[in-house]
Amino acid sequence: MKFNVAQLLKAQVGTARQYDIDEEIDRIDDLTPVSHLTGKVKLTRIPAGVLVEADLHLTLALACSRCLEELTYPLHLNFSEEFEPTIDVVTGTELPEPEDANTFTIDANHILDLTEAVREYVLLALPMQPLCSEACAGLCPKCGQNLNRGKCDCPTSPADSRLSVLAQLLEDQETDKE
């Protein structure tokens, strides 16, 4: 996802270019994409450099936080970021460092690389606890069996005898449902 923006940096403020994205990505940190990164990117010349407006789609393989089964999670990334040049495109002189250390920059060859911005937005868009389904039963805390596939043979007595009354209520509810 690299774009040569030398001509765009020479253009008037407001000049825009639009690109379709269809890129294969191997990994994003420890995440495995199961689809190509697709979408559209618009690059607009602004006084400080280039404004990137991205509308991207990607599907990742994640592990369910309850049962640890693999699931596919579609992501929609919609973001705008400013990229500032490090070298003046006309004179070739080095420009001062951006005031904000977290500002995205355009390299000395006038290449705008979206890889880091996409990585950051993917990580921000991930759910804190991905679930294969809202009704996921998770794993048995004693034997580790996936409870979505059926009950295990572990005793279901509460760890604290004071909770036995609540356990009896749950059993009564399950009996009433059947």
PDB file of C-alpha atoms in Angstrom:
ATOM      1  CA  MET A   1       0.000   0.000   0.000  1.00  0.00           C
ATOM      2  CA  LYS A   2       2.622   2.415  -1.106  1.00  0.00           C
ATOM      3  CA  PHE A   3       1.844   5.450  -3.245  1.00  0.00           C
ATOM      4  CA  ASN A   4       4.280   7.782  -4.972  1.00  0.00           C
ATOM      5  CA  VAL A   5       2.872  11.211  -4.144  1.00  0.00           C
ATOM      6  CA  ALA A   6       5.603  13.404  -5.671  1.00  0.00           C
ATOM      7  CA  GLN A   7       3.296  14.814  -8.370  1.00  0.00           C
ATOM      8  CA  LEU A   8       0.457  15.255  -5.870  1.00  0.00           C
ATOM      9  CA  LEU A   9       2.759  17.253  -3.570  1.00  0.00           C
ATOM     10  CA  LYS A  10       3.565  19.566  -6.528  1.00  0.00           C
ATOM     11  CA  ALA A  11      -0.141  20.046  -7.315  1.00  0.00           C
ATOM     12  CA  GLN A  12      -2.432  22.739  -5.964  1.00  0.00           C
ATOM     13  CA  VAL A  13      -4.131  22.330  -2.605  1.00  0.00           C
ATOM     14  CA  GLY A  14      -7.365  20.398  -3.132  1.00  0.00           C
ATOM     15  CA  THR A  15      -6.065  18.165  -5.915  1.00  0.00           C
ATOM     16  CA  ALA A  16      -7.147  14.579  -5.285  1.00  0.00           C
ATOM     17  CA  ARG A  17      -6.379  11.098  -6.534  1.00  0.00           C
ATOM     18  CA  GLN A  18      -8.474   8.012  -5.858  1.00  0.00           C
ATOM     19  CA  TYR A  19      -7.247   4.406  -5.842  1.00  0.00           C
ATOM     20  CA  ASP A  20      -8.885   1.005  -5.545  1.00  0.00           C
ATOM     21  CA  ILE A  21      -7.150  -1.299  -3.075  1.00  0.00           C
ATOM     22  CA  ASP A  22      -6.926  -5.080  -3.391  1.00  0.00           C
ATOM     23  CA  GLU A  23      -3.849  -6.236  -1.489  1.00  0.00           C
ATOM     24  CA  GLU A  24      -2.889  -9.524   0.075  1.00  0.00           C
ATOM     25  CA  ILE A  25      -1.602  -9.087   3.612  1.00  0.00           C
ATOM     26  CA  ASP A  26       0.344 -11.894   5.282  1.00  0.00           C
ATOM     27  CA  ARG A  27       0.067 -10.849   8.934  1.00  0.00           C
ATOM     28  CA  ILE A  28      -0.830  -7.907  11.098  1.00  0.00           C
ATOM     29  CA  ASP A  29       1.086  -8.355  14.347  1.00  0.00           C
ATOM     30  CA  ASP A  30      -0.097 -11.797  15.502  1.00  0.00           C
ATOM     31  CA  LEU A  31      -3.340 -11.690  13.481  1.00  0.00           C
ATOM     32  CA  THR A  32      -3.960 -13.750  10.346  1.00  0.00           C
ATOM     33  CA  PRO A  33      -6.028 -12.182   7.550  1.00  0.00           C
ATOM     34  CA  VAL A  34      -8.290 -14.611   5.661  1.00  0.00           C
ATOM     35  CA  SER A  35      -9.156 -12.168   2.892  1.00  0.00           C
ATOM     36  CA  HIS A  36      -7.475  -9.487   0.848  1.00  0.00           C
ATOM     37  CA  LEU A  37      -7.567  -5.907   2.061  1.00  0.00           C
ATOM     38  CA  THR A  38     -10.027  -4.249  -0.321  1.00  0.00           C
ATOM     39  CA  GLY A  39     -11.622  -0.842  -0.664  1.00  0.00           C
ATOM     40  CA  LYS A  40     -10.904   2.688  -1.787  1.00  0.00           C
ATOM     41  CA  VAL A  41      -8.339   5.300  -0.819  1.00  0.00           C
ATOM     42  CA  LYS A  42      -8.550   8.983  -1.649  1.00  0.00           C
ATOM     43  CA  LEU A  43      -5.397  11.125  -1.438  1.00  0.00           C
ATOM     44  CA  THR A  44      -5.964  14.890  -1.292  1.00  0.00           C
ATOM     45  CA  ARG A  45      -3.292  17.601  -1.339  1.00  0.00           C
ATOM     46  CA  ILE A  46      -3.574  19.794   1.754  1.00  0.00           C
ATOM     47  CA  PRO A  47      -1.261  22.626   2.871  1.00  0.00           C
ATOM     48  CA  ALA A  48       0.577  20.381   5.356  1.00  0.00           C
ATOM     49  CA  GLY A  49       0.976  17.416   2.985  1.00  0.00           C
ATOM     50  CA  VAL A  50      -1.543  14.731   1.972  1.00  0.00           C
ATOM     51  CA  LEU A  51      -4.870  13.812   3.524  1.00  0.00           C
ATOM     52  CA  VAL A  52      -5.674  10.099   3.223  1.00  0.00           C
ATOM     53  CA  GLU A  53      -9.315   9.038   3.399  1.00  0.00           C
ATOM     54  CA  ALA A  54      -9.665   5.261   3.447  1.00  0.00           C
ATOM     55  CA  ASP A  55     -12.672   2.957   3.292  1.00  0.00           C
ATOM     56  CA  LEU A  56     -11.275  -0.570   3.604  1.00  0.00           C
ATOM     57  CA  HIS A  57     -12.521  -4.098   4.312  1.00  0.00           C
ATOM     58  CA  LEU A  58     -10.629  -7.067   5.744  1.00  0.00           C
ATOM     59  CA  THR A  59     -11.558 -10.402   7.353  1.00  0.00           C
ATOM     60  CA  LEU A  60      -9.383 -11.811  10.132  1.00  0.00           C
ATOM     61  CA  ALA A  61      -9.115 -15.207  11.827  1.00  0.00           C
ATOM     62  CA  LEU A  62      -9.580 -14.765  15.582  1.00  0.00           C
ATOM     63  CA  ALA A  63     -10.041 -17.108  18.542  1.00  0.00           C
ATOM     64  CA  CYS A  64     -13.294 -16.997  20.506  1.00  0.00           C
ATOM     65  CA  SER A  65     -12.555 -15.634  23.976  1.00  0.00           C
ATOM     66  CA  ARG A  66     -14.845 -18.231  25.612  1.00  0.00           C
ATOM     67  CA  CYS A  67     -14.309 -21.531  23.755  1.00  0.00           C
ATOM     68  CA  LEU A  68     -11.058 -20.752  21.879  1.00  0.00           C
ATOM     69  CA  GLU A  69     -12.514 -21.978  18.554  1.00  0.00           C
ATOM     70  CA  GLU A  70     -11.368 -20.091  15.462  1.00  0.00           C
ATOM     71  CA  LEU A  71     -13.813 -17.623  13.951  1.00  0.00           C
ATOM     72  CA  THR A  72     -13.719 -15.197  11.050  1.00  0.00           C
ATOM     73  CA  TYR A  73     -14.267 -11.561  11.913  1.00  0.00           C
ATOM     74  CA  PRO A  74     -15.009  -9.009   9.162  1.00  0.00           C
ATOM     75  CA  LEU A  75     -13.614  -5.527   9.723  1.00  0.00           C
ATOM     76  CA  HIS A  76     -14.656  -2.272   8.105  1.00  0.00           C
ATOM     77  CA  LEU A  77     -12.018   0.439   8.439  1.00  0.00           C
ATOM     78  CA  ASN A  78     -12.995   3.998   7.685  1.00  0.00           C
ATOM     79  CA  PHE A  79     -10.380   6.586   8.591  1.00  0.00           C
ATOM     80  CA  SER A  80      -8.772   9.900   7.669  1.00  0.00           C
ATOM     81  CA  GLU A  81      -5.138  10.676   8.393  1.00  0.00           C
ATOM     82  CA  GLU A  82      -2.731  13.427   7.448  1.00  0.00           C
ATOM     83  CA  PHE A  83       0.705  12.503   6.109  1.00  0.00           C
ATOM     84  CA  GLU A  84       3.439  15.146   6.166  1.00  0.00           C
ATOM     85  CA  PRO A  85       6.452  15.151   3.833  1.00  0.00           C
ATOM     86  CA  THR A  86       9.990  14.891   5.228  1.00  0.00           C
ATOM     87  CA  ILE A  87      11.650  16.346   2.107  1.00  0.00           C
ATOM     88  CA  ASP A  88      10.502  19.366   0.087  1.00  0.00           C
ATOM     89  CA  VAL A  89       9.437  17.963  -3.295  1.00  0.00           C
ATOM     90  CA  VAL A  90      10.610  21.037  -5.250  1.00  0.00           C
ATOM     91  CA  THR A  91      13.947  21.894  -3.597  1.00  0.00           C
ATOM     92  CA  GLY A  92      14.896  18.532  -2.113  1.00  0.00           C
ATOM     93  CA  THR A  93      15.716  20.099   1.237  1.00  0.00           C
ATOM     94  CA  GLU A  94      14.920  18.341   4.478  1.00  0.00           C
ATOM     95  CA  LEU A  95      11.815  19.650   6.243  1.00  0.00           C
ATOM     96  CA  PRO A  96      11.547  20.122  10.012  1.00  0.00           C
ATOM     97  CA  GLU A  97      10.191  17.221  12.056  1.00  0.00           C
ATOM     98  CA  PRO A  98       6.403  17.315  12.576  1.00  0.00           C
ATOM     99  CA  GLU A  99       5.335  18.833  15.906  1.00  0.00           C
ATOM    100  CA  ASP A 100       3.467  15.660  16.864  1.00  0.00           C
ATOM    101  CA  ALA A 101       5.788  12.646  17.052  1.00  0.00           C
ATOM    102  CA  ASN A 102       2.873  10.353  16.112  1.00  0.00           C
ATOM    103  CA  THR A 103       2.258  12.093  12.784  1.00  0.00           C
ATOM    104  CA  PHE A 104       2.483   9.846   9.742  1.00  0.00           C
ATOM    105  CA  THR A 105       5.175  10.945   7.318  1.00  0.00           C
ATOM    106  CA  ILE A 106       5.994  10.623   3.637  1.00  0.00           C
ATOM    107  CA  ASP A 107       9.506   9.252   3.132  1.00  0.00           C
ATOM    108  CA  ALA A 108      12.434  10.947   1.397  1.00  0.00           C
ATOM    109  CA  ASN A 109      11.470   9.337  -1.937  1.00  0.00           C
ATOM    110  CA  HIS A 110       7.955  10.828  -1.675  1.00  0.00           C
ATOM    111  CA  ILE A 111       6.416   7.411  -0.995  1.00  0.00           C
ATOM    112  CA  LEU A 112       3.337   7.425   1.204  1.00  0.00           C
ATOM    113  CA  ASP A 113       3.101   4.045   2.959  1.00  0.00           C
ATOM    114  CA  LEU A 114      -0.317   3.203   4.440  1.00  0.00           C
ATOM    115  CA  THR A 115       0.850  -0.027   6.104  1.00  0.00           C
ATOM    116  CA  GLU A 116       1.324   1.387   9.615  1.00  0.00           C
ATOM    117  CA  ALA A 117      -1.927   3.371   9.542  1.00  0.00           C
ATOM    118  CA  VAL A 118      -3.871   0.276   8.459  1.00  0.00           C
ATOM    119  CA  ARG A 119      -2.182  -1.809  11.172  1.00  0.00           C
ATOM    120  CA  GLU A 120      -3.119   0.716  13.850  1.00  0.00           C
ATOM    121  CA  TYR A 121      -6.729   0.990  12.702  1.00  0.00           C
ATOM    122  CA  VAL A 122      -7.096  -2.800  12.488  1.00  0.00           C
ATOM    123  CA  LEU A 123      -5.894  -3.142  16.083  1.00  0.00           C
ATOM    124  CA  LEU A 124      -8.287  -0.409  17.214  1.00  0.00           C
ATOM    125  CA  ALA A 125     -11.235  -2.051  15.437  1.00  0.00           C
ATOM    126  CA  LEU A 126     -10.764  -5.474  17.025  1.00  0.00           C
ATOM    127  CA  PRO A 127     -13.281  -6.514  19.670  1.00  0.00           C
ATOM    128  CA  MET A 128     -11.879  -6.842  23.185  1.00  0.00           C
ATOM    129  CA  GLN A 129     -13.432 -10.293  23.536  1.00  0.00           C
ATOM    130  CA  PRO A 130     -14.350 -11.844  20.179  1.00  0.00           C
ATOM    131  CA  LEU A 131     -17.142 -14.414  20.387  1.00  0.00           C
ATOM    132  CA  CYS A 132     -18.091 -17.176  17.963  1.00  0.00           C
ATOM    133  CA  SER A 133     -21.712 -16.516  19.035  1.00  0.00           C
ATOM    134  CA  GLU A 134     -23.463 -14.618  21.815  1.00  0.00           C
ATOM    135  CA  ALA A 135     -24.656 -17.954  23.235  1.00  0.00           C
ATOM    136  CA  CYS A 136     -21.161 -19.485  23.389  1.00  0.00           C
ATOM    137  CA  ALA A 137     -20.982 -21.710  26.485  1.00  0.00           C
ATOM    138  CA  GLY A 138     -17.179 -21.635  26.696  1.00  0.00           C
ATOM    139  CA  LEU A 139     -14.936 -24.285  28.233  1.00  0.00           C
ATOM    140  CA  CYS A 140     -15.417 -26.385  31.354  1.00  0.00           C
ATOM    141  CA  PRO A 141     -13.144 -24.857  34.008  1.00  0.00           C
ATOM    142  CA  LYS A 142     -12.254 -28.326  35.320  1.00  0.00           C
ATOM    143  CA  CYS A 143     -11.659 -30.556  32.281  1.00  0.00           C
ATOM    144  CA  GLY A 144     -11.473 -27.989  29.452  1.00  0.00           C
ATOM    145  CA  GLN A 145     -14.172 -29.554  27.248  1.00  0.00           C
ATOM    146  CA  ASN A 146     -15.874 -27.219  24.809  1.00  0.00           C
ATOM    147  CA  LEU A 147     -19.366 -26.920  26.307  1.00  0.00           C
ATOM    148  CA  ASN A 148     -20.807 -25.934  22.910  1.00  0.00           C
ATOM    149  CA  ARG A 149     -20.289 -29.557  21.841  1.00  0.00           C
ATOM    150  CA  GLY A 150     -22.069 -31.010  24.869  1.00  0.00           C
ATOM    151  CA  LYS A 151     -21.876 -31.241  28.619  1.00  0.00           C
ATOM    152  CA  CYS A 152     -18.937 -32.876  30.322  1.00  0.00           C
ATOM    153  CA  ASP A 153     -18.970 -35.374  33.203  1.00  0.00           C
ATOM    154  CA  CYS A 154     -17.529 -32.960  35.754  1.00  0.00           C
ATOM    155  CA  PRO A 155     -19.593 -32.453  38.934  1.00  0.00           C
ATOM    156  CA  THR A 156     -21.481 -29.179  38.881  1.00  0.00           C
ATOM    157  CA  SER A 157     -21.545 -28.637  42.634  1.00  0.00           C
ATOM    158  CA  PRO A 158     -20.675 -25.105  43.628  1.00  0.00           C
ATOM    159  CA  ALA A 159     -17.229 -24.511  45.053  1.00  0.00           C
ATOM    160  CA  ASP A 160     -18.741 -22.837  48.112  1.00  0.00           C
ATOM    161  CA  SER A 161     -21.470 -24.734  49.996  1.00  0.00           C
ATOM    162  CA  ARG A 162     -23.247 -21.430  50.671  1.00  0.00           C
ATOM    163  CA  LEU A 163     -24.029 -21.296  46.925  1.00  0.00           C
ATOM    164  CA  SER A 164     -25.743 -24.696  46.864  1.00  0.00           C
ATOM    165  CA  VAL A 165     -29.160 -23.031  47.119  1.00  0.00           C
ATOM    166  CA  LEU A 166     -28.459 -21.085  43.933  1.00  0.00           C
ATOM    167  CA  ALA A 167     -27.275 -24.258  42.208  1.00  0.00           C
ATOM    168  CA  GLN A 168     -30.535 -25.949  43.132  1.00  0.00           C
ATOM    169  CA  LEU A 169     -32.494 -23.008  41.653  1.00  0.00           C
ATOM    170  CA  LEU A 170     -30.590 -23.349  38.378  1.00  0.00           C
ATOM    171  CA  GLU A 171     -31.264 -27.067  38.238  1.00  0.00           C
ATOM    172  CA  ASP A 172     -34.969 -26.439  38.903  1.00  0.00           C
ATOM    173  CA  GLN A 173     -35.057 -23.878  36.053  1.00  0.00           C
ATOM    174  CA  GLU A 174     -33.460 -26.354  33.640  1.00  0.00           C
ATOM    175  CA  THR A 175     -35.962 -29.043  34.662  1.00  0.00           C
ATOM    176  CA  ASP A 176     -38.871 -26.636  34.094  1.00  0.00           C
ATOM    177  CA  LYS A 177     -37.617 -25.857  30.559  1.00  0.00           C
ATOM    178  CA  GLU A 178     -37.599 -29.528  29.563  1.00  0.00           C
TER     179      GLU A 178
END
